[in-house]
Coordinates of C-alpha atoms and ligand atoms in Angstrom, one line a residue:
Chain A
X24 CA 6.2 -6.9 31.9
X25 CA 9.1 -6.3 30.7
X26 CA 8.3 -5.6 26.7
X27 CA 8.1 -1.8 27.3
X28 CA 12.2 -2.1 26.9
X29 CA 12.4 -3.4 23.3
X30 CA 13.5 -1.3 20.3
X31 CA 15.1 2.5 19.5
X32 CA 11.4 3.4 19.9
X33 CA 8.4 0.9 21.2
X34 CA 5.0 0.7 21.0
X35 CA 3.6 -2.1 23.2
X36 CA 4.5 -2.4 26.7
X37 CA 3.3 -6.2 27.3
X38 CA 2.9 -9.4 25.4
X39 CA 2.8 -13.1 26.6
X40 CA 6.0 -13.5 24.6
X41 CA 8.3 -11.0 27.0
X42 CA 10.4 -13.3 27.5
X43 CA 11.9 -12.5 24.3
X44 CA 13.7 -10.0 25.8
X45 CA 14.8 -11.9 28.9
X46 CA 16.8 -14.0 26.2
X47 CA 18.0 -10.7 24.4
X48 CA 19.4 -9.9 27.6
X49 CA 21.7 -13.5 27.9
X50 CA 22.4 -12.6 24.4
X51 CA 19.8 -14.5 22.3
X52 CA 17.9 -14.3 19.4
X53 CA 14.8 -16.6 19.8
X54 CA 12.1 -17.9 17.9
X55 CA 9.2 -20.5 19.2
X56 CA 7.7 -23.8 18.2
X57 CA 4.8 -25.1 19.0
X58 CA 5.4 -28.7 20.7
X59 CA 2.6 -30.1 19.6
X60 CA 2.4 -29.4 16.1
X61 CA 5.9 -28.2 15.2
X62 CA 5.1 -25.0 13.7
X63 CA 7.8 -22.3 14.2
X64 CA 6.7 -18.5 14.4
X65 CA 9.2 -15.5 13.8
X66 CA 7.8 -13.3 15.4
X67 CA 7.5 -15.4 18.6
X68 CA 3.8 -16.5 19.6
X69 CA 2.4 -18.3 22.5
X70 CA -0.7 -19.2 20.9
X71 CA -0.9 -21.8 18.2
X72 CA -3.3 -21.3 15.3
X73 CA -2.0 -24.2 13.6
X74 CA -3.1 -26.8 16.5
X75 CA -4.6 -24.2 19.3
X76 CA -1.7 -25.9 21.3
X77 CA -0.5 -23.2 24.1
X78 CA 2.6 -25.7 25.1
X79 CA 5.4 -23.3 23.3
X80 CA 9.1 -23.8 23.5
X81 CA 11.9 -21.0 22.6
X82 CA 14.7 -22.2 20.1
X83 CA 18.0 -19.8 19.4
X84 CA 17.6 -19.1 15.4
X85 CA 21.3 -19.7 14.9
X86 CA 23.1 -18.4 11.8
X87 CA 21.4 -17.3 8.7
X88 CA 21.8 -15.1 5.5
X89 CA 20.6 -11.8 4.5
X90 CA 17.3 -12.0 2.4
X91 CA 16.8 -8.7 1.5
X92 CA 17.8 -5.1 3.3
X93 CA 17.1 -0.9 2.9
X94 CA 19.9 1.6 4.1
X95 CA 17.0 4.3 5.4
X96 CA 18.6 7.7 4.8
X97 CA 15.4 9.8 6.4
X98 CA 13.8 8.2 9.7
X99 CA 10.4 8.8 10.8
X100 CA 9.5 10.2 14.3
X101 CA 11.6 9.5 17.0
X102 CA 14.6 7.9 14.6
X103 CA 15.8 11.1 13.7
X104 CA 19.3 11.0 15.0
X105 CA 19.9 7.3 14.2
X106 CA 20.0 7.5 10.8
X107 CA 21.7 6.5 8.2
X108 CA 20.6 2.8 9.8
X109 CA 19.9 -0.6 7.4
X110 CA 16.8 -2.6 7.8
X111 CA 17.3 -6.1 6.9
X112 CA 15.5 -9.4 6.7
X113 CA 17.2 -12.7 7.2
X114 CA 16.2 -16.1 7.2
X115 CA 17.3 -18.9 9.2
X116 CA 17.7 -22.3 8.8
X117 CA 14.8 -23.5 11.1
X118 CA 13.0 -21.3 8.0
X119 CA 11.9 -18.3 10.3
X120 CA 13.1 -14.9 8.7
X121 CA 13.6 -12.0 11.1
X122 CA 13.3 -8.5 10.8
X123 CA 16.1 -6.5 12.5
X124 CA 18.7 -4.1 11.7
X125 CA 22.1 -4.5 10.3
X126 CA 25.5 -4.4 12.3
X127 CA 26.5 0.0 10.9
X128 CA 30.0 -1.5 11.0
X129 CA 29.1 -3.1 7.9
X130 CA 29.7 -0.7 4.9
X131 CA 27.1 -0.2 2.5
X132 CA 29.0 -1.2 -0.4
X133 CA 29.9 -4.5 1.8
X134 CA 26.4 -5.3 1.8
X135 CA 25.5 -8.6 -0.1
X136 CA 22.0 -10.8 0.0
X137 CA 23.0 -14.0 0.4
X138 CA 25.6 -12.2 3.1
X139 CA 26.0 -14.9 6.2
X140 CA 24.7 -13.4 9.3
X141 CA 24.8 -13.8 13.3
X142 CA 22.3 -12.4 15.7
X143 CA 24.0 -10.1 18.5
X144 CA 21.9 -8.4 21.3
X145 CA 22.3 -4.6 21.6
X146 CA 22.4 -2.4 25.2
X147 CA 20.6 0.9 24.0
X148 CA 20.5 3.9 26.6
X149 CA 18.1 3.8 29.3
X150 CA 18.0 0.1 30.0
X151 CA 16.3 -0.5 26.7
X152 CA 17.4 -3.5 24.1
X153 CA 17.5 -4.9 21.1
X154 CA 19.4 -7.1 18.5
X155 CA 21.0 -6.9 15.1
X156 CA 22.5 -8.9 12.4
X157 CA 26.3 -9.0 12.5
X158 CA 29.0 -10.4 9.6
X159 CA 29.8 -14.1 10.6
Chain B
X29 CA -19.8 -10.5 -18.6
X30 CA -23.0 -10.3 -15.5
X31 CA -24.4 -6.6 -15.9
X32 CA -25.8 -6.4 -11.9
X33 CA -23.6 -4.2 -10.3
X34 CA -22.8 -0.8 -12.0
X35 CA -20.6 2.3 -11.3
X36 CA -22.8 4.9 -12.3
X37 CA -20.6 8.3 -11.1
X38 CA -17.1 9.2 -10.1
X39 CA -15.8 12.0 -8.8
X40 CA -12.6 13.7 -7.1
X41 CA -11.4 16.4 -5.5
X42 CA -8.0 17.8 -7.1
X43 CA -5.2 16.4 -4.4
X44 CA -3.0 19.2 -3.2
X45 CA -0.6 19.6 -0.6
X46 CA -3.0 21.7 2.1
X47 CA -6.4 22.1 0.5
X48 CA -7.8 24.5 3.2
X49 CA -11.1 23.2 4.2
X50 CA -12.2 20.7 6.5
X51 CA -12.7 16.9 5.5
X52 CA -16.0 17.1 5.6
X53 CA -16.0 20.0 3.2
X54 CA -12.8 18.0 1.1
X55 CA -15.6 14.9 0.6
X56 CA -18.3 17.4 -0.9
X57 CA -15.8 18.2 -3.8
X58 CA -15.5 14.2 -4.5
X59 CA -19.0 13.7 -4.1
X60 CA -20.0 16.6 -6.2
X61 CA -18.7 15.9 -8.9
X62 CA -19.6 12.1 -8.8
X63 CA -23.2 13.2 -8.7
X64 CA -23.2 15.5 -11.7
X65 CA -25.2 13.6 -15.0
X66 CA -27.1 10.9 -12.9
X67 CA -30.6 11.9 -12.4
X68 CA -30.2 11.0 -8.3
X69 CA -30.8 13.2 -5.2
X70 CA -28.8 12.6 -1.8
X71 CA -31.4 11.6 -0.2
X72 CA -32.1 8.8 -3.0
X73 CA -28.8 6.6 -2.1
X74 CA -29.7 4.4 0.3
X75 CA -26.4 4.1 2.3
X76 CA -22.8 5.5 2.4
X77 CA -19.4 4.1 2.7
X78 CA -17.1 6.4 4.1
X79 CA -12.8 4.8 3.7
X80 CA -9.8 6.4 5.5
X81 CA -7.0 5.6 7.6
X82 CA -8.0 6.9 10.5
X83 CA -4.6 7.7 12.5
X84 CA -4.6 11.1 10.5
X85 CA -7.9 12.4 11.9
X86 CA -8.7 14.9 14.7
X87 CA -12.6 13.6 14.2
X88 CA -13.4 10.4 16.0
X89 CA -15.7 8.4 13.9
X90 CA -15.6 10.5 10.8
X91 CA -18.1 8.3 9.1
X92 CA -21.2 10.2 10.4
X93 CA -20.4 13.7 9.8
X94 CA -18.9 13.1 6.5
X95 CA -22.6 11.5 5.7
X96 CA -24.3 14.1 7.4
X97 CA -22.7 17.6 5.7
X98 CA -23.2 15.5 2.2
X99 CA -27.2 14.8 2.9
X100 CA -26.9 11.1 3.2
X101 CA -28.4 10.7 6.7
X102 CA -30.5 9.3 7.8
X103 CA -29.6 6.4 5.3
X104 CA -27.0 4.1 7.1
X105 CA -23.5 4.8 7.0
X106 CA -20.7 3.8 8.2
X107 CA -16.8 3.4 7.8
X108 CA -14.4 0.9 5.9
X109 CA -10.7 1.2 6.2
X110 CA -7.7 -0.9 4.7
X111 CA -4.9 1.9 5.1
X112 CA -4.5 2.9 1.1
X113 CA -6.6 0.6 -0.6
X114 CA -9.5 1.7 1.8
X115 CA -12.1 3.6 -0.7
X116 CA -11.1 0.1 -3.5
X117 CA -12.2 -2.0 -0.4
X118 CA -15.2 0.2 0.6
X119 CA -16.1 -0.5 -3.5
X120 CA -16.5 -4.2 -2.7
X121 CA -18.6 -4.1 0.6
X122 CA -20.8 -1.9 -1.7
X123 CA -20.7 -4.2 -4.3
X124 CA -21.5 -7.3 -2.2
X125 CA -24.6 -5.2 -0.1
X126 CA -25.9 -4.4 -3.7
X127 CA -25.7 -7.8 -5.2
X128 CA -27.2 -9.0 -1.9
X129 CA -30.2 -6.9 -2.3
X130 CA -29.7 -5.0 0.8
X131 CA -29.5 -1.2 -0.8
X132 CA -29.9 -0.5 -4.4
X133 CA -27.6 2.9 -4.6
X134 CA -24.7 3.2 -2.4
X135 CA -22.1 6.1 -2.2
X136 CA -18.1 5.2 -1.5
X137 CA -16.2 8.6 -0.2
X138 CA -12.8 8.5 0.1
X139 CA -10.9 11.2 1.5
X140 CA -8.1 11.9 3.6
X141 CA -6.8 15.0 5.3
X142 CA -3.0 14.8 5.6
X143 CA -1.6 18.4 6.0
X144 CA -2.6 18.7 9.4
X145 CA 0.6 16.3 10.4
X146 CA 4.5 17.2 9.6
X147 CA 5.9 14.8 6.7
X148 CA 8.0 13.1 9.5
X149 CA 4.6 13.0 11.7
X150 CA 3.1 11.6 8.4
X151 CA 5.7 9.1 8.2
X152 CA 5.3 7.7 11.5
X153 CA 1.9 7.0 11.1
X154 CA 2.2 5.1 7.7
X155 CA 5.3 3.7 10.1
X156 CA 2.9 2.3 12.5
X157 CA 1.2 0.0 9.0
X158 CA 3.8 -1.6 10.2
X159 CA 3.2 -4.4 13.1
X160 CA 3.9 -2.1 15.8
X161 CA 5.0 -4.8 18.2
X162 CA 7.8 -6.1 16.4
X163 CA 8.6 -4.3 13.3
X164 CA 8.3 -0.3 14.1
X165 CA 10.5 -0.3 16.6
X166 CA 13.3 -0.2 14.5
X167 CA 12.0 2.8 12.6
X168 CA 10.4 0.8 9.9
X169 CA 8.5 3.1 7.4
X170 CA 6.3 2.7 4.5
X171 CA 9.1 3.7 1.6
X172 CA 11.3 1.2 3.8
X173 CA 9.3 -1.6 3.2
X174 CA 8.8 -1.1 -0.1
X175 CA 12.8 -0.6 -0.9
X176 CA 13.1 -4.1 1.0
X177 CA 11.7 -5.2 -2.4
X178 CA 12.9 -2.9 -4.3
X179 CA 16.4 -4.4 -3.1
X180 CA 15.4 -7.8 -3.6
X181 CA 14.3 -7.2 -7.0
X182 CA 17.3 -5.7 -7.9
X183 CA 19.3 -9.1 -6.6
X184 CA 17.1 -11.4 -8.0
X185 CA 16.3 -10.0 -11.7
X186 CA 19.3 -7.3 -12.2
X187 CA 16.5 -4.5 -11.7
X188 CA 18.4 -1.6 -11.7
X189 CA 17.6 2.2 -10.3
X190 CA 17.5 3.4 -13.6
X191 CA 14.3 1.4 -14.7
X192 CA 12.8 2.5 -11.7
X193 CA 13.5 6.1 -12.3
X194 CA 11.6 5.4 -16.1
X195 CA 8.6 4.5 -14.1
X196 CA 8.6 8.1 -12.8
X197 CA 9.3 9.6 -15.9
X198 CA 6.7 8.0 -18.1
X199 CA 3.9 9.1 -15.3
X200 CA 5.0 12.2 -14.9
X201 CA 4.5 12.9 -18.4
X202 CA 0.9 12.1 -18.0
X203 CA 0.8 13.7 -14.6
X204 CA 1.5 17.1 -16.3
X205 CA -2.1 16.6 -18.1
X206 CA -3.9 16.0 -14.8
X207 CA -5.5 19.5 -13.9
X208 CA -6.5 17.1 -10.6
X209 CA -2.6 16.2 -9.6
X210 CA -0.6 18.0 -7.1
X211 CA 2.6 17.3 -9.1
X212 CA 2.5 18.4 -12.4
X213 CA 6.2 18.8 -13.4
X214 CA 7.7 16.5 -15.8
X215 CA 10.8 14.8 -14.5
X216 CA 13.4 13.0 -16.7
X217 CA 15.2 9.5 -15.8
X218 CA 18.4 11.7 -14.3
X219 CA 16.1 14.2 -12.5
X220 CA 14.9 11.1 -10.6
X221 CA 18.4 9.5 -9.9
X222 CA 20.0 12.9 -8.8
X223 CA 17.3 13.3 -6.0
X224 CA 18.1 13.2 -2.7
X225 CA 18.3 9.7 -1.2
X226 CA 15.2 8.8 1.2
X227 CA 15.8 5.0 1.5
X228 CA 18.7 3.1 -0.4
X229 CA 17.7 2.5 -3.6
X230 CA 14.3 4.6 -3.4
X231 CA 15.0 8.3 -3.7
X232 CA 12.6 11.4 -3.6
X233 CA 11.1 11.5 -6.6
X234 CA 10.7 7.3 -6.3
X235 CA 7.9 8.4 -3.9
X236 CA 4.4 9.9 -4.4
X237 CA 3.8 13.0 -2.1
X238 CA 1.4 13.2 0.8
X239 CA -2.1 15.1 -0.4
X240 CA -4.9 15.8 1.1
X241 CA -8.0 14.5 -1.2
X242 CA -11.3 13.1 -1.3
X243 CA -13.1 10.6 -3.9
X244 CA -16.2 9.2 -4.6
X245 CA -18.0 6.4 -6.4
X246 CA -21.6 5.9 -6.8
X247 CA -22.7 2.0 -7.1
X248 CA -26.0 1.2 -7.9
X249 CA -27.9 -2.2 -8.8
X250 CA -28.9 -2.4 -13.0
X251 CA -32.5 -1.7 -12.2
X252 CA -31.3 2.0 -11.1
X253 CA -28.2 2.2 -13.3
X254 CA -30.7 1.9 -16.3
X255 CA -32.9 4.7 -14.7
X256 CA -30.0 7.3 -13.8
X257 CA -27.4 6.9 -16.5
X258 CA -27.1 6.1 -20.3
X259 CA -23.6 4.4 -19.6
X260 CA -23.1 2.5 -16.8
X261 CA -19.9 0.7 -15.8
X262 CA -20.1 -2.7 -14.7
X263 CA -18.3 -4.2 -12.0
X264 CA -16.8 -7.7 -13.2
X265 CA -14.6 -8.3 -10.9
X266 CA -13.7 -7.6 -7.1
X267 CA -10.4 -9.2 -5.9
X268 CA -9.1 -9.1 -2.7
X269 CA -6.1 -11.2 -0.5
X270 CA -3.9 -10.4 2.5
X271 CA -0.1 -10.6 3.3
X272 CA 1.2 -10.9 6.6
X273 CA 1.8 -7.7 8.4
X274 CA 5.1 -8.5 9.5
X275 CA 8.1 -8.5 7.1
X276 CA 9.2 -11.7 8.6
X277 CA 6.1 -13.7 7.6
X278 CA 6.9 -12.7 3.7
X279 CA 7.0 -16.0 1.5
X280 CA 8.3 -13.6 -1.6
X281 CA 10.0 -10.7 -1.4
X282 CA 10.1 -10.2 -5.2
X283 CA 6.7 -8.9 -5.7
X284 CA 3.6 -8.6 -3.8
X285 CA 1.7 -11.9 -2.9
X286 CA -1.2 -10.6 -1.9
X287 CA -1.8 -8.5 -5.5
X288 CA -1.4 -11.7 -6.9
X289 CA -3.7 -13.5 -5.0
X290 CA -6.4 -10.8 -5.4
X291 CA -5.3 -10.3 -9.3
X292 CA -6.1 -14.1 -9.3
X293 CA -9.8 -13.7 -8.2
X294 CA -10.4 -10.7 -9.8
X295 CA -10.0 -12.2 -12.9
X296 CA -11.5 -15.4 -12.2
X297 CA -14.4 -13.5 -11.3
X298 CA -14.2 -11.8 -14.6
X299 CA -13.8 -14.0 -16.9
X300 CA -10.6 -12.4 -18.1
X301 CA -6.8 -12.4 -17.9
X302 CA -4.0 -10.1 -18.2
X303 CA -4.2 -10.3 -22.0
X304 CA -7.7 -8.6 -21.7
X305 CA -6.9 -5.6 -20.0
X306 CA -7.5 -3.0 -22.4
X307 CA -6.1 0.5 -19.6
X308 CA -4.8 -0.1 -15.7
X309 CA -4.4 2.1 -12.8
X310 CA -1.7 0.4 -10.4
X311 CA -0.9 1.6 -7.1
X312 CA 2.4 3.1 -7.8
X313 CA 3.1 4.7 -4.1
X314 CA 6.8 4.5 -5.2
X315 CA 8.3 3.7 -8.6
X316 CA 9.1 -0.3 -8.0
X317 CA 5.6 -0.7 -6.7
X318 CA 4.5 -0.5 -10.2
X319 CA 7.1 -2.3 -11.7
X320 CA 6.0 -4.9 -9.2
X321 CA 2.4 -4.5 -10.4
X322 CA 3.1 -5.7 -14.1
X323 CA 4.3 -9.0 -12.7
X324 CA 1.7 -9.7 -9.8
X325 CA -0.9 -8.7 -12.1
X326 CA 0.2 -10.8 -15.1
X327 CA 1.6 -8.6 -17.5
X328 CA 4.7 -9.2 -17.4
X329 CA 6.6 -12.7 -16.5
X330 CA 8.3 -11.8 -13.0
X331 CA 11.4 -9.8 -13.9
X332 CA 10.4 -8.9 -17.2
X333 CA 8.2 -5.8 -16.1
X334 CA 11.1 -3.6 -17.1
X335 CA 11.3 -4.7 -20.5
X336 CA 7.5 -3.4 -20.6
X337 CA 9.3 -0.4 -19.8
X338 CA 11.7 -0.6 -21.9
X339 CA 9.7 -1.1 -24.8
X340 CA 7.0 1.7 -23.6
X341 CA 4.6 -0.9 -23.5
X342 CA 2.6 0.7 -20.6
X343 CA 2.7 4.2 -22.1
X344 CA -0.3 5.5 -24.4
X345 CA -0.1 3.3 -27.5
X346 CA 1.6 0.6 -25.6
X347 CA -0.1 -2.9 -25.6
X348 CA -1.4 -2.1 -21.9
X349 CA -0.9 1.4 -21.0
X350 CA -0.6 2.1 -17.0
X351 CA -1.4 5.0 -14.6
X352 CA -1.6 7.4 -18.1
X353 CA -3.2 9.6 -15.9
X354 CA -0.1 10.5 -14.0
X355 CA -0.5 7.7 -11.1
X356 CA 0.0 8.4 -7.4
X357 CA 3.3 9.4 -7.9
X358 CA 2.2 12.7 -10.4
X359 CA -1.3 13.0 -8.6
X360 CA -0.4 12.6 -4.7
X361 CA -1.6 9.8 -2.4
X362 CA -4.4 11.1 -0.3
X363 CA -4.6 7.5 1.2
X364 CA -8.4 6.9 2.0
X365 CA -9.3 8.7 -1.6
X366 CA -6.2 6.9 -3.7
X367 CA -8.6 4.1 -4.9
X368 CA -11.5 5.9 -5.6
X369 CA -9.4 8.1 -7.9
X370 CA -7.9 5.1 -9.7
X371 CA -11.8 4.1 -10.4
X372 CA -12.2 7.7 -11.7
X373 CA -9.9 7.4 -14.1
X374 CA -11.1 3.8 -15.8
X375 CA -14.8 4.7 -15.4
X376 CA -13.6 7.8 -17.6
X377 CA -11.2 5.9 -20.1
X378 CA -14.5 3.1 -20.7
X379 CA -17.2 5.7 -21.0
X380 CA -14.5 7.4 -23.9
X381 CA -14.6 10.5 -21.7
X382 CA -10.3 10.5 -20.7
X383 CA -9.6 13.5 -23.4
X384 CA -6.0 13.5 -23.7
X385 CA -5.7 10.5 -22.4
X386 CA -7.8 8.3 -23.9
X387 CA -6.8 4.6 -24.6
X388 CA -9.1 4.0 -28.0
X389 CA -12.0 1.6 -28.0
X390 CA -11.1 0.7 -24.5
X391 CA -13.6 -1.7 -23.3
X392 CA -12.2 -3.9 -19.6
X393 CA -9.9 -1.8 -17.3
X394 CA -8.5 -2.6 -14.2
X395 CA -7.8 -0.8 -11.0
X396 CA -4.7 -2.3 -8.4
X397 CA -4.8 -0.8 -4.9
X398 CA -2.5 -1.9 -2.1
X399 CA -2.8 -1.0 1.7
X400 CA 0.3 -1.1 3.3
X401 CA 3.1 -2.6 2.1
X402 CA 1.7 -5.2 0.4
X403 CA -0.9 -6.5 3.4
X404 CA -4.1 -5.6 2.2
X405 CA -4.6 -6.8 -1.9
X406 CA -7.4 -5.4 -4.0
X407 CA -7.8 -5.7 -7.4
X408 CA -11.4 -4.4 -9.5
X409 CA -12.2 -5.1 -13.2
X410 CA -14.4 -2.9 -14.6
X411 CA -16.2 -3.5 -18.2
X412 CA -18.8 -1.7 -20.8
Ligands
LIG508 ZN1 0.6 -26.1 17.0

């Protein structure tokens, strides 16, 4: 419950890792690690195929950089009138990347890999949410 | 070099933008013309592969009406699907049912139907390769993914759009030979970078149009190549790997791991490196994917692919000429058929029968096909 809520635009409404978005809501960006074997999963899993442990803990990813990024120009389906918007990738010192958008208070001539990055959740309309990488 | 498993007959439709007949009717055209010089009836091959993506069809289970309008029932058939390498992976169940001994002729249709769906319709579906979960919600698309690389490419090996845009213009200028491609113009390094931006640095004419298309290859084992054919083409090679979905389980972002990986048992397989590769067909959906292709397949060092560029290397002439019969970019990405086509065009250039674009005394060839961005790997080496 609860997973129906993510993104401009989603397409699964459940997953044993909703609480994702219970965190989005306080304001954080998580990732999981297994307790048992240490592996840690971007995106977040309950289910460990490292160690078939199911004992999963949430960690805040914390600051990272930007890997790589796309300014998209022409959206698909139901993005029409959010574009121009920049998908980036960044990875995290725990070694997760994450896929997200960037902050569009960025410039695009600003944008830099190597660029250090925060998390920061974001209030769409009609209750829904989701996060994006701002300029530390 | 094992002579077991041959490629006897190719065949494709020519890929246009609405091609007004229904997919079952699109598959005939493929399969038509992969039938013509083998002595073989229908009703001889002994099972069909049918490969699409199947998000574009109004037909639920295409696999057995495709079969059935082509006179392959009531042989087994059935369907194979690996987004746009689909019909390369559909070659390499039919290639592992022969070499098992399970069929001794097998027929691969591709095909795919896309002008039924709006290019933004389109784009949401190819979208939805994405991992729909965690990824598509923030409107990730297929040219999207591949401009992440593009991007990173760029940052790590001073890539710039200009070499890119080369890519374009030296298919293009093969593409205009292709009677088969829906894009026949030729387009020049600045017709490329004046196009209209679709994703930053990936502009129009980076990206090979939506087609609709079919394909076909007939496999059979050597006991009834050597009855239906004077020149069979022997599979020596079938190499296949998969990425992670997600963008955010991507160990490189400078080329595509999984081509690497399948490059890597395709030519273990073989028996052969880069350095043997006499003509390749690499799955250029936009123009970095091929540059991307020279390095994960060897022939280039990574970041060095433009200098083969640079040096027209990968034109006719060149020490490995590339997609010289226009690519996807010139002949349109019909995604279930793309592969097959690529096969077409190597069976042709081995046999000696590539007219115009003939690569002389071409002997091993080599077909990359990618599904997705960069998840699903597949990689064929083909010899005479
Ligand atoms: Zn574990």
């Amino acid at each position: 419950m609860g997973f129906e809520r993510f993104g401009v635009v989603s397409f699964a409404s459940e997953t044993l890792a909703s609480d994702f978005v219970t965190y989005l809501d306080e304001g954080k960006l998580m990732a999981t690690k297994c307790t048992k074997c240490g592996a840690v999963s971007f995106p977040p899993r309950m289910q460990c195929t490292s160690c078939f442990s199911t004992d999963i803990e949430w960690f805040d990813v914390g600051e990272g950089k930007l890997a790589t990024y796309t300014v998209v120009k022409y959206g698909p389906l139901g993005f029409e009138n959010d574009t121009p918007y920049t998908l980036a990738l960044a990875e995290f010192p725990s070694g997760v990347k994450v896929f997200g958008r960037l902050d569009k208070a960025i410039a695009e001539e600003d944008i830099k890999i190597g660029m250090a990055l925060k998390s920061s959740t974001v209030k769409l309309a009609d209750d829904r949410v989701s996060y994006e990488f701002k300029k530390v | 070099m094992e002579k077991d498993v041959a490629i006897v007959g190719v065949g494709q439709s020519t890929f246009v933008r609405s091609c007004g007949m229904t997919t079952r009717e699109l598959c005939y055209e493929g399969f038509a013309e992969a039938m013509q010089g083998i002595n073989l009836k229908p009703s001889e091959i002994e099972a069909s592969i049918i490969c699409s993506a199947p998000e574009y069809d109004k037909q639920r289970s295409p696999a057995g009406v495709v079969a059935e309008y082509l006179g392959l029932i009531p042989q087994p058939t059935f369907y194979v699907e690996s987004v746009c390498s689909s019909s390369s992976t559909g070659l390499r169940v039919a290639y592992s049912m022969v070499k098992a001994g399970l069929y001794k002729s097998i027929a691969v249709v591709g095909f795919q139907k896309m002008s039924e769906l709006s290019s933004r319709e389109a784009m949401e579906r190819m979208g939805r390769g994405a991992d729909v979960v965690w990824e598509s919600p923030f409107g990730l698309t297929m040219p999207a993914g591949y401009a992440t690389y593009a991007t990173a490419h760029m940052n790590a090996f001073g890539t710039e759009e200009k070499h890119m845009a080369m890519v374009r213009a030296k298919n293009s200028s093969y593409g205009m030979l292709n009677e088969k491609a829906v894009y026949r113009k030729k387009l020049s390094v600045e017709d490329v970078l004046n196009s209209e931006m679709i994703t930053y640095p990936l502009k129009k004419f980076d990206c090979c149009a939506n087609a609709d298309g079919s394909s076909c290859i007939i496999v059979a084992s050597k006991e009834v190549a050597d009855k239906i054919t004077p020149k069979p083409v022997w599979i020596m090679g079938v190499g296949a790997a998969n990425d992670t979905t997600s963008m955010s389980g991507r160990e490189v972002l400078t080329g595509l791991k999984a081509a690497k990986d399948a490059a890597n048992a395709a030519y273990k397989m073989a028996g052969v490196g880069p350095e043997d590769i006499d003509v390749a067909e690499v799955h250029d959906c936009f123009t970095i994917s091929e540059i991307l292709a020279y390095e994960d397949l060897g022939f280039a060092k990574p970041g060095e692919g433009i200098k083969l560029l640079e040096d027209k290397e990968t034109y006719l002439g060149g020490k490995i000429p590339v997609n010289v019969d226009g690519g996807l970019l010139s002949k349109g990405h019909p995604i279930g058929a793309t592969g097959g086509s690529q096969v077409r065009t190597i069976f042709r250039q081995l046999r000696g029968e590539a007219g115009d674009i003939q690569v002389d005394g071409a002997k091993v060839g080599l077909v990359h096909n990618i599904g997705g961005t960069g998840i699903y790997g597949n990689v064929t080496i083909l010899g005479v």
